[in-house]
Amino acid sequence: MTRKEDLHVVKTTTKVGEALEMLVEKRVTGLPVVDDDWNLVGVVSDYDLLALDSISGAGQADTNLFPDVDSTWKTFNEVQKLLSKTNGKVVGDVMTPTPLSIREDTNLEDAARLLLQTKYRRLPVVDGDGKLVGIITRGNVVRAALQIKRTIENIQ
């Protein structure tokens, strides 16, 4: 689990462009959204930001996010259109509110099962008051499983 002090978070008032930059810079695919008291209020992911196309009301005829491979200039223009839709938008406009989360006393097996069942990439971890204390990702689960496997092999 990534603990609170090492988390990258945003607020509902964070500009979408800033959230996009943070996702790229920190090499993560999603960010917890918290209020001033660290209450978990949402999650914003790369998917949410890509969905700006549908939020903006643009139809399929207006833009095609995945143009033909041979159309480099068209691709550039489509990306520019998508990025222009972030102007004035804040994370609160595009986030997933009240996301599925787990309590800090949830065991690893249950967390792994939830990640597999939901196909989510991450689960925020909250305390009894709903305050964000960390986040567990698929990568965390894989690393923990590998560590357990190595420990068992060393004992035998």
mmCIF file of C-alpha atoms in Angstrom:
data_model
loop_
_atom_site.group_PDB
_atom_site.id
_atom_site.type_symbol
_atom_site.label_atom_id
_atom_site.label_comp_id
_atom_site.label_asym_id
_atom_site.label_seq_id
_atom_site.Cartn_x
_atom_site.Cartn_y
_atom_site.Cartn_z
ATOM 1 C CA MET A 1 0.000 0.000 0.000
ATOM 2 C CA THR A 2 1.145 3.498 -0.724
ATOM 3 C CA ARG A 3 0.743 5.461 2.493
ATOM 4 C CA LYS A 4 -0.782 8.922 2.854
ATOM 5 C CA GLU A 5 2.557 10.725 3.072
ATOM 6 C CA ASP A 6 3.639 9.283 -0.307
ATOM 7 C CA LEU A 7 0.327 9.756 -2.126
ATOM 8 C CA HIS A 8 -0.343 12.106 -4.990
ATOM 9 C CA VAL A 9 -3.827 13.565 -4.528
ATOM 10 C CA VAL A 10 -6.001 16.257 -6.052
ATOM 11 C CA LYS A 11 -9.014 18.237 -4.916
ATOM 12 C CA THR A 12 -12.319 18.797 -6.696
ATOM 13 C CA THR A 13 -11.139 22.317 -7.556
ATOM 14 C CA THR A 14 -7.885 21.154 -9.197
ATOM 15 C CA LYS A 15 -7.859 22.056 -12.886
ATOM 16 C CA VAL A 16 -8.125 19.069 -15.210
ATOM 17 C CA GLY A 17 -4.966 20.171 -17.004
ATOM 18 C CA GLU A 18 -3.040 20.047 -13.712
ATOM 19 C CA ALA A 19 -4.400 16.567 -12.984
ATOM 20 C CA LEU A 20 -3.345 15.408 -16.464
ATOM 21 C CA GLU A 21 0.151 16.775 -15.887
ATOM 22 C CA MET A 22 0.343 15.024 -12.509
ATOM 23 C CA LEU A 23 -0.747 11.687 -14.010
ATOM 24 C CA VAL A 24 1.973 11.920 -16.642
ATOM 25 C CA GLU A 25 4.687 13.281 -14.353
ATOM 26 C CA LYS A 26 4.067 10.784 -11.547
ATOM 27 C CA ARG A 27 3.466 7.897 -13.980
ATOM 28 C CA VAL A 28 0.173 6.878 -12.401
ATOM 29 C CA THR A 29 -3.190 6.133 -13.966
ATOM 30 C CA GLY A 30 -5.404 7.629 -11.289
ATOM 31 C CA LEU A 31 -5.491 9.969 -8.332
ATOM 32 C CA PRO A 32 -7.608 10.051 -5.173
ATOM 33 C CA VAL A 33 -9.684 13.207 -4.762
ATOM 34 C CA VAL A 34 -9.848 14.565 -1.212
ATOM 35 C CA ASP A 35 -11.322 17.545 0.573
ATOM 36 C CA ASP A 36 -9.385 19.830 2.935
ATOM 37 C CA ASP A 37 -9.755 17.305 5.784
ATOM 38 C CA TRP A 38 -8.514 14.354 3.672
ATOM 39 C CA ASN A 39 -11.989 12.846 3.376
ATOM 40 C CA LEU A 40 -12.125 10.719 0.220
ATOM 41 C CA VAL A 41 -14.630 12.333 -2.157
ATOM 42 C CA GLY A 42 -13.701 10.705 -5.449
ATOM 43 C CA VAL A 43 -11.131 9.260 -7.798
ATOM 44 C CA VAL A 44 -10.026 10.682 -11.129
ATOM 45 C CA SER A 45 -8.392 8.378 -13.652
ATOM 46 C CA ASP A 46 -6.877 8.577 -17.087
ATOM 47 C CA TYR A 47 -10.176 7.057 -18.289
ATOM 48 C CA ASP A 48 -12.199 9.893 -16.722
ATOM 49 C CA LEU A 49 -9.999 12.433 -18.454
ATOM 50 C CA LEU A 50 -10.275 10.674 -21.810
ATOM 51 C CA ALA A 51 -14.056 10.644 -21.337
ATOM 52 C CA LEU A 52 -14.035 14.440 -21.557
ATOM 53 C CA ASP A 53 -14.978 13.882 -25.165
ATOM 54 C CA SER A 54 -18.401 12.562 -24.197
ATOM 55 C CA ILE A 55 -18.834 15.003 -21.303
ATOM 56 C CA SER A 56 -18.288 17.939 -23.616
ATOM 57 C CA GLY A 57 -21.204 16.781 -25.751
ATOM 58 C CA ALA A 58 -19.089 16.106 -28.809
ATOM 59 C CA GLY A 59 -20.559 13.419 -30.993
ATOM 60 C CA GLN A 60 -18.764 10.798 -33.028
ATOM 61 C CA ALA A 61 -19.136 12.931 -36.149
ATOM 62 C CA ASP A 62 -17.366 15.826 -34.409
ATOM 63 C CA THR A 63 -14.197 13.972 -33.466
ATOM 64 C CA ASN A 64 -12.637 10.553 -33.621
ATOM 65 C CA LEU A 65 -10.203 9.936 -30.762
ATOM 66 C CA PHE A 66 -8.490 7.086 -32.614
ATOM 67 C CA PRO A 67 -7.897 8.266 -36.188
ATOM 68 C CA ASP A 68 -6.186 6.226 -38.904
ATOM 69 C CA VAL A 69 -2.555 5.351 -38.265
ATOM 70 C CA ASP A 70 -1.385 7.140 -41.412
ATOM 71 C CA SER A 71 -2.931 10.463 -40.490
ATOM 72 C CA THR A 72 -0.291 12.039 -38.220
ATOM 73 C CA TRP A 73 -1.554 15.584 -38.698
ATOM 74 C CA LYS A 74 -5.128 14.478 -38.037
ATOM 75 C CA THR A 75 -3.975 12.680 -34.873
ATOM 76 C CA PHE A 76 -2.246 15.837 -33.666
ATOM 77 C CA ASN A 77 -5.401 17.874 -34.288
ATOM 78 C CA GLU A 78 -7.599 15.364 -32.456
ATOM 79 C CA VAL A 79 -5.317 15.405 -29.409
ATOM 80 C CA GLN A 80 -5.343 19.204 -29.509
ATOM 81 C CA LYS A 81 -9.171 19.170 -29.586
ATOM 82 C CA LEU A 82 -9.291 16.819 -26.597
ATOM 83 C CA LEU A 83 -6.855 18.943 -24.605
ATOM 84 C CA SER A 84 -8.775 22.122 -25.433
ATOM 85 C CA LYS A 85 -11.832 20.580 -23.775
ATOM 86 C CA THR A 86 -9.986 20.648 -20.448
ATOM 87 C CA ASN A 87 -9.998 24.467 -20.405
ATOM 88 C CA GLY A 88 -12.017 25.654 -17.436
ATOM 89 C CA LYS A 89 -12.867 22.138 -16.266
ATOM 90 C CA VAL A 90 -11.973 20.982 -12.785
ATOM 91 C CA VAL A 91 -11.512 17.496 -11.371
ATOM 92 C CA GLY A 92 -14.934 17.683 -9.711
ATOM 93 C CA ASP A 93 -16.492 17.801 -13.206
ATOM 94 C CA VAL A 94 -14.955 14.523 -14.365
ATOM 95 C CA MET A 95 -14.117 12.432 -11.287
ATOM 96 C CA THR A 96 -15.873 9.287 -10.157
ATOM 97 C CA PRO A 97 -17.614 10.367 -6.932
ATOM 98 C CA THR A 98 -17.828 8.118 -3.856
ATOM 99 C CA PRO A 99 -15.501 5.444 -5.246
ATOM 100 C CA LEU A 100 -15.267 1.902 -3.972
ATOM 101 C CA SER A 101 -12.722 1.901 -1.156
ATOM 102 C CA ILE A 102 -11.441 -0.452 1.499
ATOM 103 C CA ARG A 103 -10.803 0.038 5.198
ATOM 104 C CA GLU A 104 -7.271 0.086 6.510
ATOM 105 C CA ASP A 105 -7.873 -3.206 8.356
ATOM 106 C CA THR A 106 -8.899 -5.064 5.159
ATOM 107 C CA ASN A 107 -6.616 -8.042 4.568
ATOM 108 C CA LEU A 108 -4.542 -8.376 1.413
ATOM 109 C CA GLU A 109 -6.513 -11.366 0.113
ATOM 110 C CA ASP A 110 -9.820 -9.455 0.253
ATOM 111 C CA ALA A 111 -8.249 -6.402 -1.373
ATOM 112 C CA ALA A 112 -6.800 -8.574 -4.164
ATOM 113 C CA ARG A 113 -10.182 -10.264 -4.693
ATOM 114 C CA LEU A 114 -11.898 -6.874 -5.008
ATOM 115 C CA LEU A 115 -9.310 -5.644 -7.506
ATOM 116 C CA LEU A 116 -9.820 -8.777 -9.607
ATOM 117 C CA GLN A 117 -13.630 -8.756 -9.411
ATOM 118 C CA THR A 118 -14.014 -5.081 -10.235
ATOM 119 C CA LYS A 119 -11.090 -4.870 -12.684
ATOM 120 C CA TYR A 120 -10.133 -1.599 -10.972
ATOM 121 C CA ARG A 121 -6.469 -0.638 -10.994
ATOM 122 C CA ARG A 122 -6.514 0.866 -7.531
ATOM 123 C CA LEU A 123 -8.551 1.009 -4.349
ATOM 124 C CA PRO A 124 -8.356 3.945 -1.953
ATOM 125 C CA VAL A 125 -7.788 2.910 1.662
ATOM 126 C CA VAL A 126 -9.709 4.847 4.320
ATOM 127 C CA ASP A 127 -9.871 4.867 8.088
ATOM 128 C CA GLY A 128 -13.067 4.490 10.119
ATOM 129 C CA ASP A 129 -13.935 8.146 9.518
ATOM 130 C CA GLY A 130 -13.586 7.932 5.733
ATOM 131 C CA LYS A 131 -10.289 9.802 5.671
ATOM 132 C CA LEU A 132 -7.789 8.689 3.051
ATOM 133 C CA VAL A 133 -4.820 6.854 4.562
ATOM 134 C CA GLY A 134 -3.424 5.188 1.449
ATOM 135 C CA ILE A 135 -4.070 3.440 -1.812
ATOM 136 C CA ILE A 136 -3.553 -0.157 -2.859
ATOM 137 C CA THR A 137 -2.892 -0.991 -6.483
ATOM 138 C CA ARG A 138 -2.656 -4.153 -8.512
ATOM 139 C CA GLY A 139 1.109 -3.610 -8.516
ATOM 140 C CA ASN A 140 1.145 -3.557 -4.701
ATOM 141 C CA VAL A 141 -0.692 -6.887 -4.627
ATOM 142 C CA VAL A 142 1.655 -8.481 -7.164
ATOM 143 C CA ARG A 143 4.733 -7.286 -5.222
ATOM 144 C CA ALA A 144 3.280 -8.606 -1.948
ATOM 145 C CA ALA A 145 2.464 -11.983 -3.517
ATOM 146 C CA LEU A 146 5.994 -12.245 -4.911
ATOM 147 C CA GLN A 147 7.474 -11.338 -1.537
ATOM 148 C CA ILE A 148 5.366 -14.018 0.187
ATOM 149 C CA LYS A 149 6.413 -16.581 -2.433
ATOM 150 C CA ARG A 150 10.112 -15.758 -1.921
ATOM 151 C CA THR A 151 9.727 -15.961 1.856
ATOM 152 C CA ILE A 152 8.100 -19.399 1.616
ATOM 153 C CA GLU A 153 10.821 -20.618 -0.768
ATOM 154 C CA ASN A 154 13.561 -19.415 1.625
ATOM 155 C CA ILE A 155 11.945 -21.253 4.559
ATOM 156 C CA GLN A 156 11.800 -24.565 2.704
#
